[in-house]
XYZ file of C-alpha atoms in Angstrom:
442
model
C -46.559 -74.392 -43.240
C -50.054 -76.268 -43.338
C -48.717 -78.089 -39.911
C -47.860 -74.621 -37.977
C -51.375 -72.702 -39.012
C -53.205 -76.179 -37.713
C -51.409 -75.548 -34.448
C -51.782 -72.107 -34.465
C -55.086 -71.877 -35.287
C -56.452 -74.857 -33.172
C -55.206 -72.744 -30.179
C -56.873 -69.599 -30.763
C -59.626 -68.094 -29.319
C -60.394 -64.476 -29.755
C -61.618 -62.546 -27.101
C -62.037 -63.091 -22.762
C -58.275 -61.975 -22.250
C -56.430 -60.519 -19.414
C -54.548 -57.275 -19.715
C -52.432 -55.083 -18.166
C -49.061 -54.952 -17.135
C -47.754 -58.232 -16.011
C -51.189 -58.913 -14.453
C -54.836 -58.323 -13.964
C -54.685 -54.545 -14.651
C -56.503 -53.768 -18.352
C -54.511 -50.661 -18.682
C -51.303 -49.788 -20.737
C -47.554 -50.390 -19.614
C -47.348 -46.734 -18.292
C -44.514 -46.173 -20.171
C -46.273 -46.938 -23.593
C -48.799 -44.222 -23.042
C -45.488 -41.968 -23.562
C -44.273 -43.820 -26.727
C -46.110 -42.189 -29.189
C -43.274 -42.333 -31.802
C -44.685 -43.983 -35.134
C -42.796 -46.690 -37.289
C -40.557 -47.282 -39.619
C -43.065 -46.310 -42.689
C -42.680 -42.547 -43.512
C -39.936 -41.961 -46.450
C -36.614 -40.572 -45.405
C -34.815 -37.727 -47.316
C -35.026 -33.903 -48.380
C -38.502 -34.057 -49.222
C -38.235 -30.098 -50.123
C -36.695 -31.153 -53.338
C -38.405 -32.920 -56.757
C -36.053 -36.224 -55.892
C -38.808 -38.983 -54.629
C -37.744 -39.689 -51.227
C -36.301 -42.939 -50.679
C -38.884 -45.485 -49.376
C -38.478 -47.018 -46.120
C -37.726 -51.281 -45.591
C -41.555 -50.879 -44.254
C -43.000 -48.978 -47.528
C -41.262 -51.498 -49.421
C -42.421 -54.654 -48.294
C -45.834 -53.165 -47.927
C -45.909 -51.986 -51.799
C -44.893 -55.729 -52.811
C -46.727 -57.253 -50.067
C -49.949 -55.426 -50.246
C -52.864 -55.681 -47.619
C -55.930 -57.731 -47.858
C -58.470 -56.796 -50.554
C -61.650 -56.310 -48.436
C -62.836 -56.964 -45.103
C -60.363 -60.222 -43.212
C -61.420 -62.384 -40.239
C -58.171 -61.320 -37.570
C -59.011 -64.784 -35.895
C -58.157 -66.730 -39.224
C -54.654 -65.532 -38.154
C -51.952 -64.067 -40.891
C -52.669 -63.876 -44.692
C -49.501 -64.829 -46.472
C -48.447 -61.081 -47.112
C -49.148 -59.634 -43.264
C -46.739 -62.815 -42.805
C -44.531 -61.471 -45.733
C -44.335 -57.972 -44.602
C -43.626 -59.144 -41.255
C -39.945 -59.857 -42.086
C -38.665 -56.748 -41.705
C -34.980 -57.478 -41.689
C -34.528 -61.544 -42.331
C -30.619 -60.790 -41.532
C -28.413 -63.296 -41.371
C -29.976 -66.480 -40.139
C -26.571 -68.549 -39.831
C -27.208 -68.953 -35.714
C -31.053 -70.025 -35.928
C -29.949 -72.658 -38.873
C -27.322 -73.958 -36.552
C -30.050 -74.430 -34.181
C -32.491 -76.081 -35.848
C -30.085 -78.420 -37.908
C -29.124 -79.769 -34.279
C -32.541 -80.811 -33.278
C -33.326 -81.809 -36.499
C -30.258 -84.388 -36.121
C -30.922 -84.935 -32.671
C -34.061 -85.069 -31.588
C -33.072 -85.517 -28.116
C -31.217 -82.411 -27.821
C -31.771 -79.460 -25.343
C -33.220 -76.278 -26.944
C -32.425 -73.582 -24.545
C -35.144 -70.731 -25.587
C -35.217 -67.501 -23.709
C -38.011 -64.806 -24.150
C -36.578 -61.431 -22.702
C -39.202 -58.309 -22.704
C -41.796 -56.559 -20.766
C -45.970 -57.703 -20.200
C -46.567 -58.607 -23.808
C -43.556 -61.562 -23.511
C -44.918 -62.341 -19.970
C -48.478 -62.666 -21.270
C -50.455 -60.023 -20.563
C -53.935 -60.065 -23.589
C -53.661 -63.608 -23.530
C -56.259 -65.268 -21.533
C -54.082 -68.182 -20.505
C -50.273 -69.993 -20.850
C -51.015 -71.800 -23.528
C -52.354 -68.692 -25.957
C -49.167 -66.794 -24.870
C -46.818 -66.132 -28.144
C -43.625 -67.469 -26.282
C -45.673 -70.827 -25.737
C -46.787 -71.102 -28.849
C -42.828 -70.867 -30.104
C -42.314 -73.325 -27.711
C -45.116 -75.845 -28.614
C -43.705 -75.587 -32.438
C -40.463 -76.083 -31.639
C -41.674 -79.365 -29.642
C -43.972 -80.500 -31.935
C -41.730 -79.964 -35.459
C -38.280 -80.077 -34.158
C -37.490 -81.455 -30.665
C -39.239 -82.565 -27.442
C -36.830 -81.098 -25.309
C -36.833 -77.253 -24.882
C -36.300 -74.976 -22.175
C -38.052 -71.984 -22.363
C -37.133 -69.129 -20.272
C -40.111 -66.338 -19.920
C -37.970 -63.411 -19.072
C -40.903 -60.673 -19.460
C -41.163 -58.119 -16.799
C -44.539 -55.726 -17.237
C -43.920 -52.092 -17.540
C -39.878 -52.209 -18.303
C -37.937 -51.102 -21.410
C -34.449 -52.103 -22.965
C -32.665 -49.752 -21.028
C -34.025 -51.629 -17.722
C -33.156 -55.277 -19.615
C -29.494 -54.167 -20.350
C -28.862 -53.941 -16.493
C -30.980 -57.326 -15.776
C -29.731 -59.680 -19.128
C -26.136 -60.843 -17.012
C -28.962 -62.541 -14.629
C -32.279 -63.268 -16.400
C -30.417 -64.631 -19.722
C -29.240 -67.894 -19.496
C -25.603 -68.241 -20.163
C -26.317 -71.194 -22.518
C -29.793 -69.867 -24.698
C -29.890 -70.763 -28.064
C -32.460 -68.740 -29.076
C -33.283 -65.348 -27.545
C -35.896 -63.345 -28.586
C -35.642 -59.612 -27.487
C -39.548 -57.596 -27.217
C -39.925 -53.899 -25.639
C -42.564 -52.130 -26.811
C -41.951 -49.691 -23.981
C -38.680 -48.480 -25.639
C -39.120 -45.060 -27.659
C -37.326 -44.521 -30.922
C -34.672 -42.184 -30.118
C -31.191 -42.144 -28.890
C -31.351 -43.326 -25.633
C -32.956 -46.537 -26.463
C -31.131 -47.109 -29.693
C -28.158 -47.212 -27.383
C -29.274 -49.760 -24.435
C -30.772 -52.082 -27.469
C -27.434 -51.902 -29.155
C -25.549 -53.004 -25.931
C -28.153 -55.388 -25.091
C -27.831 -56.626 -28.505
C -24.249 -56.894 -28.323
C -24.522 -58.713 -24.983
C -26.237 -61.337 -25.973
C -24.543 -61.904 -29.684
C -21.404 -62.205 -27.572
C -22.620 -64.855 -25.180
C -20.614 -68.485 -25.963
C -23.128 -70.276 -26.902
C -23.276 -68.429 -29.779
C -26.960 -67.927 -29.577
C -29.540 -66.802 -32.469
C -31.051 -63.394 -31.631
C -34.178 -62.181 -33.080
C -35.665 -58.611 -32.122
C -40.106 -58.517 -31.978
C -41.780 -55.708 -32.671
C -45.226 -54.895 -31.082
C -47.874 -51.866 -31.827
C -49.772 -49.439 -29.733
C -53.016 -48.594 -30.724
C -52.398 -45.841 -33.716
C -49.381 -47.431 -34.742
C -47.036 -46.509 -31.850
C -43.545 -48.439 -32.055
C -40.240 -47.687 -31.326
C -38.995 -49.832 -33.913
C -37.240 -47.263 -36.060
C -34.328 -47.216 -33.590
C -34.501 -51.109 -33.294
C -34.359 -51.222 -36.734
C -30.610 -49.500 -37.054
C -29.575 -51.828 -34.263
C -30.755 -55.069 -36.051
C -29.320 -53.692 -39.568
C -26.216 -52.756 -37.761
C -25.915 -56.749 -36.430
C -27.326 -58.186 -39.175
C -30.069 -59.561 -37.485
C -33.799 -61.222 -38.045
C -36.692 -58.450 -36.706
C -40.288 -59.434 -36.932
C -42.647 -56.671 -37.026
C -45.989 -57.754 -35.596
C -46.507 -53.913 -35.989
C -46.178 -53.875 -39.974
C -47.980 -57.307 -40.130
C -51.580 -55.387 -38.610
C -51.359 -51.525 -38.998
C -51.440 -51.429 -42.468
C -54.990 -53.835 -42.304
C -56.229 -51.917 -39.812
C -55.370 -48.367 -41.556
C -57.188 -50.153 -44.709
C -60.078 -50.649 -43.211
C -59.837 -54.411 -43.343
C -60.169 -55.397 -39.645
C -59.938 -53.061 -36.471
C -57.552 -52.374 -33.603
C -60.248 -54.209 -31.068
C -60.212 -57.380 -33.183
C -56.396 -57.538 -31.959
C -56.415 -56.122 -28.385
C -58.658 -55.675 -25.515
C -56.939 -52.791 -24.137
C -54.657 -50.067 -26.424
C -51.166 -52.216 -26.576
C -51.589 -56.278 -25.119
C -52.159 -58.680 -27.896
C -55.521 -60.702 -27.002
C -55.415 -64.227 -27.948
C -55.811 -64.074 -31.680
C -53.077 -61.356 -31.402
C -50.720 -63.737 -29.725
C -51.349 -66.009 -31.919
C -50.440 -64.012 -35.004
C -47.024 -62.585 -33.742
C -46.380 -66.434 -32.939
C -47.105 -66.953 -36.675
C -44.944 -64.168 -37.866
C -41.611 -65.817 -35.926
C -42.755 -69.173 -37.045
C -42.893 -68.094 -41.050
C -38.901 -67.159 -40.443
C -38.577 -70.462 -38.665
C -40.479 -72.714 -41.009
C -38.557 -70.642 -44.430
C -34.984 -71.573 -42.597
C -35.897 -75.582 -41.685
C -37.337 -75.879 -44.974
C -34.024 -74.896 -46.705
C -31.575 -76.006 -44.535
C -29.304 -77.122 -46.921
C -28.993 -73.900 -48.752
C -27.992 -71.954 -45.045
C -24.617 -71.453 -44.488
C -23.122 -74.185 -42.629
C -20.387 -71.248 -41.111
C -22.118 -70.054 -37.906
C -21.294 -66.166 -37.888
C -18.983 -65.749 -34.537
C -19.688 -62.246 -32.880
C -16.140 -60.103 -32.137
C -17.218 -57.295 -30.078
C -13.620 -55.490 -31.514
C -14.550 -56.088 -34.818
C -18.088 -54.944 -35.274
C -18.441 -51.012 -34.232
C -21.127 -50.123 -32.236
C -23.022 -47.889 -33.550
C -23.947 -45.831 -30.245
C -20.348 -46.502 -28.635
C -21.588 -49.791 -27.089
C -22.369 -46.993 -24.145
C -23.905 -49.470 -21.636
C -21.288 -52.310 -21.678
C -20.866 -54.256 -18.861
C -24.515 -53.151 -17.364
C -25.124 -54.601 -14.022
C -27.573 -54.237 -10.947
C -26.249 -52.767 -7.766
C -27.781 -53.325 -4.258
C -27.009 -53.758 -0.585
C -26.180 -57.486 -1.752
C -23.193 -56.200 -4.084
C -20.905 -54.072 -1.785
C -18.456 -54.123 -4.352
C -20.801 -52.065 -6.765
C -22.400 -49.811 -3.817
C -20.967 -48.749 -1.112
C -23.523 -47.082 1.703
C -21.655 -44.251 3.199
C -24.731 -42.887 5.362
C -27.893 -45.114 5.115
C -30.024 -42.214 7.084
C -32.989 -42.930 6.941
C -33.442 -45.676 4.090
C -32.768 -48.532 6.741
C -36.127 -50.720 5.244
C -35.480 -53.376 3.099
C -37.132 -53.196 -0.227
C -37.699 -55.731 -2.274
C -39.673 -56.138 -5.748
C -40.776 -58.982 -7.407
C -37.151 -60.385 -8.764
C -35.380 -57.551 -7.602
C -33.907 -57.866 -4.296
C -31.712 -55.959 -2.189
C -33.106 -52.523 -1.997
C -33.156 -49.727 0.482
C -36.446 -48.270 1.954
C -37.617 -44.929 4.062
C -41.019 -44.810 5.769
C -40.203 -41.473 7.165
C -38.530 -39.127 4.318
C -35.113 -38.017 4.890
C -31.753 -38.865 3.125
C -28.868 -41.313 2.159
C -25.373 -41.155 0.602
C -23.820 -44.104 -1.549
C -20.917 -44.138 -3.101
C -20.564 -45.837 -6.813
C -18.515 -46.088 -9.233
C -19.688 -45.805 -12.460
C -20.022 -43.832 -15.978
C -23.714 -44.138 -16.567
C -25.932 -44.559 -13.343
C -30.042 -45.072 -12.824
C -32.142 -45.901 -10.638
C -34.943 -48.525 -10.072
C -37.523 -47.765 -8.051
C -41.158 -48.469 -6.628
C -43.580 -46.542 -8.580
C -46.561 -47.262 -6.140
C -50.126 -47.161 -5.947
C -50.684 -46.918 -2.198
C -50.533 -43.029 -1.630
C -48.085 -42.518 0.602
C -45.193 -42.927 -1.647
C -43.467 -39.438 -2.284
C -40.282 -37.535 -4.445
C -36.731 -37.785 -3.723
C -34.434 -35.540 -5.440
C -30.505 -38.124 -6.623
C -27.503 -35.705 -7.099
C -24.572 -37.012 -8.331
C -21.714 -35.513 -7.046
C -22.318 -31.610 -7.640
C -24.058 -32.311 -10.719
C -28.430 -30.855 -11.006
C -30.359 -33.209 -8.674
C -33.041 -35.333 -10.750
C -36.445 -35.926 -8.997
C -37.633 -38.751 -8.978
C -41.599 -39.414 -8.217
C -42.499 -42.796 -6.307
C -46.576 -42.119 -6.135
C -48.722 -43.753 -8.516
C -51.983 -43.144 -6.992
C -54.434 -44.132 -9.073
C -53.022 -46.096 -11.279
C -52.853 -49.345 -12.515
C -50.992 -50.970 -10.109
C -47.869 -50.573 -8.367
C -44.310 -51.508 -10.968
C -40.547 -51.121 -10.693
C -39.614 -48.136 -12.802
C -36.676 -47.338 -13.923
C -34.936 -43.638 -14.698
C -31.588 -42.097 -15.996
C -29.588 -40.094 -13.355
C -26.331 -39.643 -14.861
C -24.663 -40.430 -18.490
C -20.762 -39.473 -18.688
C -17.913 -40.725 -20.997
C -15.586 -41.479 -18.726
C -15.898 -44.223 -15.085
C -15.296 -42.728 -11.815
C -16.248 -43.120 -8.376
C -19.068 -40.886 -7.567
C -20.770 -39.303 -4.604
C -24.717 -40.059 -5.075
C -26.664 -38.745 -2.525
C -30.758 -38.738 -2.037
C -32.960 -37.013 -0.104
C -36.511 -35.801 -0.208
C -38.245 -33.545 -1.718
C -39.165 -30.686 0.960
C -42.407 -30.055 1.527
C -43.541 -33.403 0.432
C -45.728 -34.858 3.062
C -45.884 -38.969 1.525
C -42.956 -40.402 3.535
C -42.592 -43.636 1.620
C -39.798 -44.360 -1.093
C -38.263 -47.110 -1.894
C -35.168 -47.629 -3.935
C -34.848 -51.279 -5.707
C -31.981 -51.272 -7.576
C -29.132 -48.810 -8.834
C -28.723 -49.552 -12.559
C -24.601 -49.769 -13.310
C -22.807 -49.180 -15.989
């Protein structure tokens, strides 16, 4: 332990951090300023009756692991019970023992480490590599375990699970052994219960047999959609570290502010970094330290044999574009003949002069990825799936904090079929711009 806080603490500086979403911008991921669900730490049951309501896994580690007594420096990083309460769900940590008892036999081994999730896992707060939370991971690993790890940064600004469930065939590698799953643009409800459950289930099933860990963020206030996480992880059995019940309850006490943590209302600045990199390290160092107590039985996922507990409804998740045929076929292109093309995503179809275009797809749950843009000309389009209610869809994000691919439902059924989609703009609109990255398959 005294080893990881030197590291830690020897590379944090608080304060003169970047923010925004995946860049420059000091503004929220625009789709946290909608997530205004609060955590896992209000008591569940029929509170009508004289029964106490059952207390939450959050009110329970905070009434045994109790916050700071006074006024705490947030740049000294985590006291031992933010680190304590952080542990939300320790689950089974066969996998991650597996992992480390390898490079702790072999030095020389490969550590495949992959870091899926949206600005906060690509670094936004953090005012350089080095002070990013996924670096710090990777400079312990190095520095207590092996010299040889490949980290994979996998953090797109501005997306949610239910964008990552379509993108993890191609941004996970195949052989991680270690993946680390962050979306504090997810809301806890159904929806993204379900595409963290399949996302989950994707990755458990992968043959490397990798160890997954979920990390969960705050907004400003408290905002996290980790009470829907939280069933998914139970559900899997698997380790969640809650950055979110490591600070809120300090910062509700009076002990240290929001600002001492972020420069903006959601993007860890560098002392902020550095604590969520302490609060995955404290499960790491507990597991090396008592390696011989872990079970030496890795636990194999069967996808047949664990039930999913929201139907597994975005299996086999894909991305569909002009460069998969086989997934989209373009009956009438119209007039989205541009190419579009966004950051990693490729393959997308463009209009500079409004109009319409019919594809043809076969699928039983269908969105759409698109350029929400900052430039002013980008306008609506209304996507109707066969004679189903059109959804609109708004491209113009004038104003804002810079342009991002955002991603939407269209269409959620239980049963695959090949469907006619056809868009076409809004009438009336006069911005003639759209552009349409990706269709999200499933």
């Amino acid at each position: 332990m005294k080893k990881k806080l030197a590291l830690i603490l020897s590379l944090m500086v608080c304060g003169a951090a970047f923010a925004g979403c995946g860049g420059g911008s000091s503004k929220v991921d625009s789709k946290t300023t909608e997530n205004t669900s609060k955590a896992d730490t209000s008591a569940s049951g029929d509170t009508s009756t004289d029964e106490p309501a059952e207390k939450s896994a959050s009110e329970k580690l905070l009434a045994e692991y109790p916050v700071n007594d006074g006024a705490y420096d947030f740049t000294q990083g985590a006291t031992e019970n933010m680190l304590a309460r952080s542990l939300l769900n320790r689950g089974d940590t066969s996998r991650l023992a597996a992992k480390i008892q390898r490079a702790v036999d072999d030095p020389k081994a490969v550590t495949n480490i992959c870091y899926l999730g949206d600005s906060i896992t690509a670094g936004s707060g953090a005012s350089g590599s080095a002070k990013q939370y996924t670096n710090l991971i990777t400079a312990w690993w190095e520095e207590n375990l092996s010299l040889y790890v490949l980290g994979t940064n996998a953090g797109i600004g501005a997306t949610d699970s239910y964008l990552a469930v379509h993108r993890a065939y191609r941004d996970v590698p195949q052989d991680s052994d270690i993946i680390f799953i962050e979306f504090i643009n997810d809301q806890d409800n159904e929806l993204y219960q379900a595409t963290m459950d399949s996302l989950v289930r994707y990755c458990l099933a992968l043959e490397n047999q990798p160890a997954v860990i979920l990390i969960e963020p705050s907004t400003e206030g408290g905002g996290s959609p980790q009470g829907s996480h939280l069933k998914v992880a139970e559900t899997y059995d698997l380790p969640m570290i809650s950055y979110h019940d490591a600070i809120i309850p300090e910062i509700d006490a009076g002990n240290f502010q929001w600002k001492d943590t972020s420069n903006d209302n959601v993007h860890p600045n560098d002392a902020g970094h550095a604590v969520m990199a302490q609060c995955v390290l404290n499960l790491f160092d507990q597991v090396k330290g008592d390696l011989e107590n872990e079970s030496k039985e890795v636990t194999t996922f069967d996808p047949a044999a664990v039930v999913s507990p929201t139907g597994d409804r975005f299996a086999g998740a894909t991305l569909g574009s002009a460069d998969t045929p086989e997934l989209v076929e373009v009956v009438d292109e119209g007039t989205f003949t541009e190419k579009a093309q966004f950051g990693s995503f490729n393959g997308g179809w463009g209009s500079k002069t409004g109009g319409s275009a019919v594809f043809k797809i076969k699928c039983k749950n269908l969105g759409i990825l698109y350029n929400k843009n900052v430039n002013g000309t980008f306008g609506s389009i209304a996507v109707k799936v066969d004679d189903n209610a059109a959804v609109i869809v708004d491209g113009d994000f004038s104003g804002g904090w810079g342009s991002y691919p955002k991603s939407d439902e269209i269409f959620s059924s239980d049963e695959t079929a090949e469907h006619t989609v056809t868009v076409e703009f809004i009438n009336g609109d006069t911005n003639p711009d759209f552009e349409i990255l990706n269709w999200l398959i499933s």
